[in-house]
């Protein structure tokens, strides 16, 4: 008898692949057969960096299709990447499904696509396959995307997504306000990138109408107002490997777990953890200012300095920095972040507020120092600082730079005021209840899995 066979498709970025692969592992654990489709470049990264202690890798069939760019081309050029995805991937996806259906006894019965890959939902519909959308970021961000027509009607953006005026948008009273210049697709510096990203946004909104299920890596406790705007959106998160006591999969870089041993040697709630996700880039002056700020806190710190995080080809620390901080500071190129944030030695998280980082810190009751870089990160900062009140902004720029003084003073302020930690622990309790048996997110995921099984 044919079994359900799901084809899962993430958007090709680190912050999308990790939660989508986590969702995949939940399906596999329930006995569902899954094929996971990456772009060719990302498939190589993910499979080569997978520390697969759970042997889930044997149960998931990892496949890839080209994104249309040459292997050596720069995928951080989002305009080029987006146009190439839209031009190349729909046909390649169709060919892939036809090939699977010809060669495998279990034909593809369902496509689950990241809503940023809305075109994949369109392909699934055309091929007569059942489909669901997955949203790995905040629902507040998704709500701003789904409201794009209203933004056009209100004269805030034009029909190519370009901003027409500066305005603070408040989609509902208890949702974070967002400045028009910080809308997910507007934040880019050039017109071509805004327009190409807006094409993905339009596809995402179309896909919303074409799916039976739309599941989100969030929880009602964090985003009640955003969920109430769109009842079709169902929370199933936070989907974290740590919730099932397993290792996170899907990394593009090799994680350095030696920092966990270093954390074991530190005092409880003493360490500043600093990580800015997979995209953030600093200029050299800003990078050195962070280093000096951390040095002057006189506290232990664990800092992720990702390859390519500065524009320079080699990472240059301030003169004598390494000698002065010695073993008080630990620097790694990629950390096992979920395990770091779950460690009792961590006192706070200096973060760019990517949604995964936001969920991971929140699930572990860790207060934040927020320093958004782009896209939805401003929304997430607003949740943390204005709505949940579990963190503070780094905000006093001098000549475009967050100074070492701002860093040390905000660290001191955050850690001397116990209300931030208390609020963070309160949210930890709420979000973990939601993913436990009987919780709302848990129930939604179980119902979704039942739907997949009905073929
Ligand atoms: N991450 C990690 N090790 C690091 C830095 C980040 O494992 O040293 C993971 C982090 O746990 C999160 C993801 O990378 O799951 C980053 O996603 P996020 O949405 O926070 O930011 P993005 O990279 O999309 O900007």
Tab-separated table of C-alpha atoms and ligand atoms in Angstrom:
chain	number	residue	atom	x	y	z
A	1	UNK	CA	0.000	0.000	0.000
A	2	UNK	CA	1.298	3.453	-0.926
A	3	UNK	CA	2.526	5.558	1.991
A	4	UNK	CA	2.266	9.326	2.418
A	5	UNK	CA	5.360	10.925	0.941
A	6	UNK	CA	6.059	14.576	1.665
A	7	UNK	CA	8.371	16.825	-0.324
A	8	UNK	CA	9.679	19.612	1.934
A	9	UNK	CA	11.124	22.787	0.391
A	10	UNK	CA	12.936	25.463	2.420
A	11	UNK	CA	13.969	28.931	1.217
A	12	UNK	CA	17.735	28.679	0.578
A	13	UNK	CA	19.055	30.581	3.625
A	14	UNK	CA	20.470	29.328	6.928
A	15	UNK	CA	17.669	30.766	9.074
A	16	UNK	CA	15.088	28.949	6.914
A	17	UNK	CA	16.831	25.608	6.399
A	18	UNK	CA	17.355	24.943	10.148
A	19	UNK	CA	13.678	25.244	11.250
A	20	UNK	CA	12.390	23.523	8.089
A	21	UNK	CA	14.674	20.583	8.713
A	22	UNK	CA	13.477	20.536	12.319
A	23	UNK	CA	9.879	20.303	11.065
A	24	UNK	CA	10.990	17.481	8.780
A	25	UNK	CA	12.422	15.550	11.684
A	26	UNK	CA	9.099	15.819	13.552
A	27	UNK	CA	7.352	14.273	10.520
A	28	UNK	CA	9.910	11.499	10.198
A	29	UNK	CA	9.549	10.721	13.890
A	30	UNK	CA	5.852	10.094	13.223
A	31	UNK	CA	6.711	7.576	10.502
A	32	UNK	CA	6.206	9.864	7.511
A	33	UNK	CA	8.441	9.471	4.510
A	34	UNK	CA	10.110	12.787	3.623
A	35	UNK	CA	12.190	14.036	0.729
A	36	UNK	CA	13.962	17.304	1.608
A	37	UNK	CA	14.839	19.518	-1.339
A	38	UNK	CA	17.690	22.000	-1.028
A	39	UNK	CA	19.445	24.001	-3.693
A	40	UNK	CA	22.566	22.181	-4.890
A	41	UNK	CA	24.957	24.528	-3.082
A	42	UNK	CA	23.084	24.307	0.217
A	43	UNK	CA	22.646	20.554	-0.041
A	44	UNK	CA	26.435	20.173	-0.062
A	45	UNK	CA	26.801	22.453	2.964
A	46	UNK	CA	24.030	20.785	4.973
A	47	UNK	CA	25.040	17.201	4.295
A	48	UNK	CA	28.731	17.853	4.957
A	49	UNK	CA	28.092	19.606	8.306
A	50	UNK	CA	25.410	17.268	9.660
A	51	UNK	CA	26.345	15.743	13.011
A	52	UNK	CA	23.702	13.085	12.705
A	53	UNK	CA	23.709	11.376	16.086
A	54	UNK	CA	19.996	10.527	15.777
A	55	UNK	CA	20.520	8.820	12.379
A	56	UNK	CA	17.576	10.758	11.010
A	57	UNK	CA	19.700	11.341	7.932
A	58	UNK	CA	19.029	7.759	6.833
A	59	UNK	CA	15.284	8.344	6.980
A	60	UNK	CA	15.202	11.638	5.089
A	61	UNK	CA	16.013	11.572	1.411
A	62	UNK	CA	18.119	14.690	0.743
A	63	UNK	CA	17.783	15.881	-2.855
A	64	UNK	CA	18.704	19.068	-4.663
A	65	UNK	CA	17.947	21.148	-7.726
A	66	UNK	CA	20.009	24.068	-9.086
A	67	UNK	CA	19.158	27.647	-8.103
A	68	UNK	CA	20.304	28.784	-11.534
A	69	UNK	CA	23.500	30.542	-10.405
A	70	UNK	CA	26.993	29.239	-11.034
A	71	UNK	CA	28.582	27.575	-7.969
A	72	UNK	CA	31.018	30.467	-7.513
A	73	UNK	CA	28.436	33.256	-7.793
A	74	UNK	CA	27.617	35.415	-4.754
A	75	UNK	CA	24.371	34.227	-3.162
A	76	UNK	CA	24.294	37.156	-0.758
A	77	UNK	CA	23.325	39.243	-3.804
A	78	UNK	CA	19.634	38.722	-3.072
A	79	UNK	CA	18.416	40.423	-6.237
A	80	UNK	CA	20.388	38.056	-8.436
A	81	UNK	CA	19.486	35.024	-6.321
A	82	UNK	CA	15.768	35.817	-6.269
A	83	UNK	CA	15.468	36.374	-10.002
A	84	UNK	CA	17.439	33.222	-10.655
A	85	UNK	CA	15.247	31.165	-8.269
A	86	UNK	CA	12.069	32.390	-9.937
A	87	UNK	CA	13.394	31.705	-13.401
A	88	UNK	CA	14.999	28.301	-12.829
A	89	UNK	CA	13.457	26.459	-9.921
A	90	UNK	CA	9.756	26.021	-10.876
A	91	UNK	CA	10.598	23.884	-13.947
A	92	UNK	CA	13.305	21.988	-12.092
A	93	UNK	CA	10.855	21.216	-9.289
A	94	UNK	CA	8.348	19.825	-11.759
A	95	UNK	CA	11.034	17.594	-13.282
A	96	UNK	CA	12.091	16.425	-9.824
A	97	UNK	CA	8.540	15.453	-8.823
A	98	UNK	CA	8.060	13.590	-12.114
A	99	UNK	CA	11.333	11.722	-11.535
A	100	UNK	CA	10.398	10.764	-7.952
A	101	UNK	CA	6.953	9.626	-9.062
A	102	UNK	CA	8.463	7.467	-11.792
A	103	UNK	CA	11.188	5.869	-9.665
A	104	UNK	CA	9.656	5.635	-6.200
A	105	UNK	CA	6.787	3.314	-5.199
A	106	UNK	CA	5.514	6.112	-2.980
A	107	UNK	CA	4.559	9.051	-5.157
A	108	UNK	CA	4.715	12.566	-3.704
A	109	UNK	CA	1.432	13.029	-1.850
A	110	UNK	CA	2.061	16.433	-0.317
A	111	UNK	CA	4.370	19.440	-0.777
A	112	UNK	CA	5.270	21.554	2.245
A	113	UNK	CA	7.004	24.729	1.102
A	114	UNK	CA	8.398	27.708	2.924
A	115	UNK	CA	5.989	30.497	2.013
A	116	UNK	CA	8.993	32.503	0.757
A	117	UNK	CA	9.031	29.807	-1.966
A	118	UNK	CA	5.367	30.460	-2.791
A	119	UNK	CA	6.041	29.506	-6.435
A	120	UNK	CA	6.520	25.891	-5.243
A	121	UNK	CA	2.944	25.876	-3.928
A	122	UNK	CA	1.832	27.062	-7.368
A	123	UNK	CA	3.742	24.173	-8.999
A	124	UNK	CA	2.190	21.661	-6.560
A	125	UNK	CA	-1.287	22.965	-7.346
A	126	UNK	CA	-0.635	22.672	-11.086
A	127	UNK	CA	0.505	19.060	-10.583
A	128	UNK	CA	-2.554	18.220	-8.480
A	129	UNK	CA	-0.582	17.591	-5.284
A	130	UNK	CA	-1.857	18.519	-1.824
A	131	UNK	CA	0.063	21.392	-0.305
A	132	UNK	CA	0.834	23.225	2.902
A	133	UNK	CA	2.867	26.355	3.596
A	134	UNK	CA	5.356	26.739	6.408
A	135	UNK	CA	6.420	30.107	7.815
A	136	UNK	CA	9.705	30.060	9.741
A	137	UNK	CA	9.689	33.721	10.855
A	138	UNK	CA	7.388	35.838	13.007
A	139	UNK	CA	3.709	35.983	12.143
A	140	UNK	CA	3.847	39.772	12.536
A	141	UNK	CA	6.213	39.818	9.570
A	142	UNK	CA	3.968	37.498	7.615
A	143	UNK	CA	0.995	39.754	8.416
A	144	UNK	CA	2.829	42.723	6.870
A	145	UNK	CA	3.453	40.623	3.756
A	146	UNK	CA	-0.158	39.466	3.519
A	147	UNK	CA	-1.239	43.108	3.901
A	148	UNK	CA	0.769	44.383	0.953
A	149	UNK	CA	-2.319	45.256	-1.087
A	150	UNK	CA	-3.612	47.406	1.775
A	151	UNK	CA	-0.223	49.150	1.923
A	152	UNK	CA	-0.553	49.896	-1.801
A	153	UNK	CA	-4.142	51.105	-1.338
A	154	UNK	CA	-3.051	53.347	1.550
A	155	UNK	CA	-0.344	54.900	-0.639
A	156	UNK	CA	2.526	53.623	1.568
A	157	UNK	CA	4.161	51.547	-1.195
A	158	UNK	CA	3.711	51.431	-4.954
A	159	UNK	CA	2.747	48.303	-6.892
A	160	UNK	CA	6.395	47.299	-7.227
A	161	UNK	CA	6.859	47.374	-3.444
A	162	UNK	CA	8.845	50.636	-3.349
A	163	UNK	CA	8.106	52.951	-0.410
A	164	UNK	CA	6.202	56.143	-1.262
A	165	UNK	CA	6.275	57.752	2.165
A	166	UNK	CA	7.752	57.294	5.619
A	167	UNK	CA	5.122	56.073	7.989
A	168	UNK	CA	4.876	53.900	11.068
A	169	UNK	CA	2.546	51.013	10.327
A	170	UNK	CA	0.558	49.428	13.129
A	171	UNK	CA	-1.429	46.498	11.767
A	172	UNK	CA	-3.133	45.934	15.101
A	173	UNK	CA	-2.893	47.552	18.504
A	174	UNK	CA	-0.796	44.952	20.286
A	175	UNK	CA	1.462	44.151	17.362
A	176	UNK	CA	4.866	45.767	17.028
A	177	UNK	CA	4.734	48.972	14.995
A	178	UNK	CA	6.954	48.950	11.942
A	179	UNK	CA	8.438	51.866	10.049
A	180	UNK	CA	7.731	51.656	6.319
A	181	UNK	CA	11.489	51.776	5.643
A	182	UNK	CA	11.902	48.576	7.722
A	183	UNK	CA	9.297	46.474	5.895
A	184	UNK	CA	10.909	43.123	5.076
A	185	UNK	CA	11.359	43.847	1.386
A	186	UNK	CA	11.931	47.624	1.648
A	187	UNK	CA	14.991	47.442	3.891
A	188	UNK	CA	17.343	46.710	0.985
A	189	UNK	CA	19.452	49.561	-0.310
A	190	UNK	CA	18.789	49.260	-4.030
A	191	UNK	CA	15.611	49.427	-6.078
A	192	UNK	CA	16.332	46.227	-8.036
A	193	UNK	CA	16.574	44.124	-4.845
A	194	UNK	CA	13.394	45.656	-3.408
A	195	UNK	CA	11.496	44.942	-6.629
A	196	UNK	CA	12.742	41.372	-6.972
A	197	UNK	CA	12.060	40.590	-3.296
A	198	UNK	CA	8.587	42.043	-3.732
A	199	UNK	CA	7.956	39.446	-6.447
A	200	UNK	CA	8.566	36.742	-3.809
A	201	UNK	CA	6.211	38.593	-1.467
A	202	UNK	CA	3.459	38.557	-4.091
A	203	UNK	CA	4.019	34.835	-4.697
A	204	UNK	CA	3.890	34.266	-0.931
A	205	UNK	CA	0.519	35.986	-0.715
A	206	UNK	CA	-0.810	33.975	-3.668
A	207	UNK	CA	0.396	30.775	-2.042
A	208	UNK	CA	-1.440	31.691	1.170
A	209	UNK	CA	-4.693	31.377	-0.809
A	210	UNK	CA	-3.712	28.059	-2.410
A	211	UNK	CA	-2.970	25.976	0.687
A	212	UNK	CA	-5.187	23.940	2.943
A	213	UNK	CA	-2.761	24.280	5.832
A	214	UNK	CA	-0.504	27.145	6.829
A	215	UNK	CA	1.717	26.333	9.792
A	216	UNK	CA	4.025	28.805	11.529
A	217	UNK	CA	7.110	28.474	13.705
A	218	UNK	CA	5.661	30.651	16.418
A	219	UNK	CA	3.296	30.402	19.323
A	220	UNK	CA	0.110	32.108	20.429
A	221	UNK	CA	1.766	33.162	23.705
A	222	UNK	CA	4.227	35.337	21.791
A	223	UNK	CA	2.036	36.617	18.966
A	224	UNK	CA	-1.646	36.451	19.921
A	225	UNK	CA	-2.556	39.661	18.041
A	226	UNK	CA	-0.868	38.630	14.795
A	227	UNK	CA	-2.524	35.197	14.870
A	228	UNK	CA	-5.931	36.733	15.508
A	229	UNK	CA	-5.597	38.777	12.288
A	230	UNK	CA	-5.291	35.600	10.187
A	231	UNK	CA	-7.079	32.601	11.753
A	232	UNK	CA	-5.837	30.356	8.948
A	233	UNK	CA	-2.278	30.681	10.300
A	234	UNK	CA	-1.605	27.979	12.872
A	235	UNK	CA	1.210	28.076	15.417
A	236	UNK	CA	3.249	24.898	15.783
A	237	UNK	CA	6.364	26.355	17.427
A	238	UNK	CA	8.840	27.038	18.721
A	239	UNK	CA	10.234	24.101	16.763
A	240	UNK	CA	13.619	23.596	18.367
A	241	UNK	CA	15.755	20.494	18.408
A	242	UNK	CA	16.411	21.172	22.093
A	243	UNK	CA	12.691	20.549	22.803
A	244	UNK	CA	13.218	16.929	21.818
A	245	UNK	CA	16.689	16.787	23.426
A	246	UNK	CA	18.365	16.391	20.045
A	247	UNK	CA	20.944	18.211	17.962
A	248	UNK	CA	20.047	21.012	15.590
A	249	UNK	CA	20.579	19.987	11.941
A	250	UNK	CA	20.976	21.956	8.749
A	251	UNK	CA	24.046	24.040	9.541
A	252	UNK	CA	26.001	25.657	6.701
A	253	UNK	CA	29.123	25.833	8.907
A	254	UNK	CA	30.787	23.272	11.150
A	255	UNK	CA	29.833	23.991	14.745
A	256	UNK	CA	32.568	24.264	17.374
A	257	UNK	CA	31.262	22.438	20.451
A	258	UNK	CA	34.423	23.015	22.504
A	259	UNK	CA	32.799	26.243	23.692
A	260	UNK	CA	30.343	24.111	25.720
A	261	UNK	CA	33.228	22.815	27.835
A	262	UNK	CA	34.410	26.387	28.296
A	263	UNK	CA	30.869	27.365	29.373
A	264	UNK	CA	30.936	24.521	31.938
A	265	UNK	CA	33.859	26.291	33.616
A	266	UNK	CA	32.077	29.644	34.004
A	267	UNK	CA	29.896	30.901	36.867
A	268	UNK	CA	26.097	30.542	36.554
A	269	UNK	CA	24.469	33.448	34.647
A	270	UNK	CA	27.786	35.189	34.014
A	271	UNK	CA	28.520	34.908	30.272
A	272	UNK	CA	27.523	37.333	27.512
A	273	UNK	CA	26.749	35.335	24.344
A	274	UNK	CA	27.169	37.355	21.145
A	275	UNK	CA	25.984	36.036	17.772
A	276	UNK	CA	24.548	37.806	14.752
A	277	UNK	CA	23.239	34.902	12.661
A	278	UNK	CA	24.245	34.022	9.133
A	279	UNK	CA	23.911	37.294	7.194
A	280	UNK	CA	25.099	40.240	9.301
A	281	UNK	CA	28.251	41.986	8.100
A	282	UNK	CA	30.153	44.708	10.011
A	283	UNK	CA	32.761	47.162	8.842
A	284	UNK	CA	36.156	46.979	10.541
A	285	UNK	CA	35.570	50.031	12.786
A	286	UNK	CA	32.315	48.564	14.114
A	287	UNK	CA	33.887	45.150	14.569
A	288	UNK	CA	36.727	46.611	16.681
A	289	UNK	CA	34.269	48.651	18.716
A	290	UNK	CA	32.375	45.446	19.598
A	291	UNK	CA	35.631	43.799	20.657
A	292	UNK	CA	36.597	46.745	22.881
A	293	UNK	CA	33.077	46.982	24.297
A	294	UNK	CA	33.201	43.312	25.287
A	295	UNK	CA	36.678	43.738	26.757
A	296	UNK	CA	35.497	46.643	28.929
A	297	UNK	CA	32.510	44.785	30.343
A	298	UNK	CA	35.025	42.784	32.400
A	299	UNK	CA	32.684	39.825	32.102
A	300	UNK	CA	33.228	36.461	30.408
A	301	UNK	CA	31.949	36.348	26.854
A	302	UNK	CA	31.395	33.833	24.061
A	303	UNK	CA	31.469	35.544	20.672
A	304	UNK	CA	30.602	33.979	17.308
A	305	UNK	CA	32.790	35.530	14.625
A	306	UNK	CA	31.469	33.867	11.498
A	307	UNK	CA	33.721	33.584	8.430
A	308	UNK	CA	32.898	36.632	6.292
A	309	UNK	CA	31.364	38.606	9.173
A	310	UNK	CA	33.613	41.574	8.402
A	311	UNK	CA	34.213	42.949	4.964
A	312	UNK	CA	37.973	42.331	5.366
A	313	UNK	CA	39.443	39.090	4.063
A	314	UNK	CA	41.057	38.304	7.416
A	315	UNK	CA	39.534	39.159	10.782
A	316	UNK	CA	41.619	41.824	12.551
A	317	UNK	CA	41.116	42.290	16.292
A	318	UNK	CA	42.230	45.501	18.065
A	319	UNK	CA	45.908	45.581	19.030
A	320	UNK	CA	46.590	43.368	22.053
A	321	UNK	CA	42.882	42.433	22.426
A	322	UNK	CA	43.434	38.664	22.524
A	323	UNK	CA	46.184	38.919	25.159
A	324	UNK	CA	44.187	41.295	27.345
A	325	UNK	CA	40.973	39.237	27.407
A	326	UNK	CA	42.795	35.878	27.593
A	327	UNK	CA	40.582	32.996	28.689
A	328	UNK	CA	37.800	35.373	29.796
A	329	UNK	CA	36.737	35.594	26.169
A	330	UNK	CA	36.005	32.670	23.889
A	331	UNK	CA	35.646	33.218	20.148
A	332	UNK	CA	34.264	30.576	17.780
A	333	UNK	CA	33.372	30.685	14.115
A	334	UNK	CA	30.020	28.868	14.564
A	335	UNK	CA	28.482	27.737	17.848
A	336	UNK	CA	25.959	25.018	18.722
A	337	UNK	CA	23.664	27.950	19.493
A	338	UNK	CA	20.660	26.160	20.953
A	339	UNK	CA	22.893	24.332	23.416
A	340	UNK	CA	24.749	27.526	24.271
A	341	UNK	CA	21.517	29.366	25.038
A	342	UNK	CA	20.310	26.458	27.181
A	343	UNK	CA	23.524	26.564	29.252
A	344	UNK	CA	23.165	27.845	32.809
A	345	UNK	CA	26.314	30.003	32.490
A	346	UNK	CA	24.738	32.303	29.902
A	347	UNK	CA	23.545	35.642	31.322
A	348	UNK	CA	22.358	37.435	28.187
A	349	UNK	CA	22.299	37.263	24.398
A	350	UNK	CA	23.568	40.099	22.205
A	351	UNK	CA	21.698	39.297	19.002
A	352	UNK	CA	20.715	40.584	15.580
A	353	UNK	CA	17.198	39.329	16.455
A	354	UNK	CA	16.752	36.836	13.635
A	355	UNK	CA	13.514	34.974	14.400
A	356	UNK	CA	15.271	31.688	15.180
A	357	UNK	CA	17.656	33.403	17.556
A	358	UNK	CA	14.711	35.230	19.106
A	359	UNK	CA	12.850	31.953	19.684
A	360	UNK	CA	15.936	30.152	20.951
A	361	UNK	CA	16.761	32.889	23.503
A	362	UNK	CA	13.118	33.161	24.572
A	363	UNK	CA	12.681	29.407	24.989
A	364	UNK	CA	15.657	29.435	27.342
A	365	UNK	CA	14.612	32.483	29.372
A	366	UNK	CA	17.622	34.548	28.284
A	367	UNK	CA	17.363	38.376	28.181
A	368	UNK	CA	18.464	40.157	24.990
A	369	UNK	CA	20.587	43.043	23.821
A	370	UNK	CA	19.113	43.812	20.419
A	371	UNK	CA	21.007	44.937	17.370
A	372	UNK	CA	18.933	44.245	14.236
A	373	UNK	CA	20.660	44.194	10.876
A	374	UNK	CA	17.857	43.948	8.299
A	375	UNK	CA	14.498	42.558	7.172
A	376	UNK	CA	12.187	41.183	9.892
A	377	UNK	CA	14.792	41.750	12.615
A	378	UNK	CA	13.389	45.230	13.463
A	379	UNK	CA	9.992	43.674	14.080
A	380	UNK	CA	11.545	41.091	16.365
A	381	UNK	CA	13.503	43.745	18.248
A	382	UNK	CA	10.269	45.603	18.817
A	383	UNK	CA	8.627	42.464	20.219
A	384	UNK	CA	11.553	41.938	22.606
A	385	UNK	CA	11.990	45.528	23.785
A	386	UNK	CA	8.498	47.054	23.564
A	387	UNK	CA	6.030	44.188	23.916
A	388	UNK	CA	7.599	41.295	25.824
A	389	UNK	CA	10.085	43.604	27.605
A	390	UNK	CA	12.743	40.919	27.779
A	391	UNK	CA	15.595	43.038	26.463
A	392	UNK	CA	17.157	46.368	25.586
A	393	UNK	CA	18.179	48.022	22.335
A	394	UNK	CA	21.702	48.979	21.403
A	395	UNK	CA	20.768	52.238	19.812
A	396	UNK	CA	23.026	55.194	20.472
A	397	UNK	CA	24.932	55.418	17.230
A	398	UNK	CA	27.858	57.852	16.898
A	399	UNK	CA	28.793	58.505	13.264
A	400	UNK	CA	26.919	55.341	12.281
A	401	UNK	CA	28.722	53.203	14.868
A	402	UNK	CA	27.459	51.552	18.066
A	403	UNK	CA	30.249	52.552	20.437
A	404	UNK	CA	32.083	50.448	22.990
A	405	UNK	CA	30.556	52.731	25.669
A	406	UNK	CA	27.020	51.927	24.486
A	407	UNK	CA	27.825	48.214	24.606
A	408	UNK	CA	29.256	48.217	28.132
A	409	UNK	CA	26.569	50.471	29.539
A	410	UNK	CA	23.683	48.412	28.050
A	411	UNK	CA	25.227	45.150	29.271
A	412	UNK	CA	25.448	46.634	32.779
A	413	UNK	CA	21.909	48.005	32.611
A	414	UNK	CA	20.434	44.709	31.388
A	415	UNK	CA	22.229	42.564	33.930
A	416	UNK	CA	21.730	44.823	36.941
A	417	UNK	CA	17.957	45.040	36.439
A	418	UNK	CA	16.505	41.675	37.463
A	419	UNK	CA	13.128	42.388	35.852
A	420	UNK	CA	14.475	41.460	32.393
A	421	UNK	CA	15.484	37.977	33.517
A	422	UNK	CA	12.204	37.560	35.429
A	423	UNK	CA	10.139	38.477	32.339
A	424	UNK	CA	12.293	36.211	30.171
A	425	UNK	CA	11.696	33.283	32.550
A	426	UNK	CA	7.998	33.986	32.455
A	427	UNK	CA	7.984	33.700	28.642
A	428	UNK	CA	10.148	30.593	28.814
A	429	UNK	CA	7.459	28.914	30.882
A	430	UNK	CA	4.674	30.001	28.507
A	431	UNK	CA	6.354	28.956	25.265
A	432	UNK	CA	7.546	25.616	26.570
A	433	UNK	CA	4.040	24.794	27.795
A	434	UNK	CA	2.748	25.412	24.292
A	435	UNK	CA	4.935	22.733	22.684
A	436	UNK	CA	4.365	20.153	25.427
A	437	UNK	CA	1.666	17.474	25.074
A	438	UNK	CA	-1.697	19.235	25.393
A	439	UNK	CA	-0.272	22.661	24.451
A	440	UNK	CA	-1.779	24.598	21.529
A	441	UNK	CA	1.258	24.387	19.225
A	442	UNK	CA	1.653	20.691	20.021
A	443	UNK	CA	-1.991	20.011	19.179
A	444	UNK	CA	-1.787	21.887	15.873
A	445	UNK	CA	1.294	19.946	14.812
A	446	UNK	CA	-0.360	16.631	15.728
A	447	UNK	CA	-3.489	17.539	13.726
A	448	UNK	CA	-1.335	18.582	10.796
A	449	UNK	CA	0.500	15.251	10.870
A	450	UNK	CA	-2.820	13.406	10.928
A	451	UNK	CA	-3.886	15.346	7.813
A	452	UNK	CA	-0.665	14.329	6.031
A	453	UNK	CA	-1.358	10.692	6.852
A	454	UNK	CA	-4.840	10.807	5.269
A	455	UNK	CA	-4.050	10.059	1.645
B	1	LIG	N1	23.283	29.608	14.658
B	1	LIG	C1	24.105	28.616	15.120
B	1	LIG	N2	25.368	28.932	15.484
B	1	LIG	C2	25.846	30.194	15.439
B	1	LIG	C3	25.000	31.214	14.977
B	1	LIG	C4	23.705	30.884	14.604
B	1	LIG	O1	23.712	27.454	15.213
B	1	LIG	O2	26.993	30.392	15.795
B	1	LIG	C5	21.921	29.227	14.247
B	1	LIG	C6	20.912	29.751	15.228
B	1	LIG	O3	20.744	28.809	16.280
B	1	LIG	C7	19.684	29.946	14.367
B	1	LIG	C8	20.235	30.208	12.975
B	1	LIG	O4	21.608	29.821	13.014
B	1	LIG	O5	18.917	28.751	14.369
B	1	LIG	C9	20.174	31.659	12.578
B	1	LIG	O6	18.876	32.003	12.306
B	1	LIG	P1	18.297	33.443	12.653
B	1	LIG	O7	16.881	33.469	12.210
B	1	LIG	O8	18.520	33.764	14.075
B	1	LIG	O9	19.198	34.451	11.824
B	1	LIG	P2	19.609	34.561	10.274
B	1	LIG	O10	20.826	33.745	10.109
B	1	LIG	O11	18.457	34.060	9.471
B	1	LIG	O12	19.893	36.010	10.096
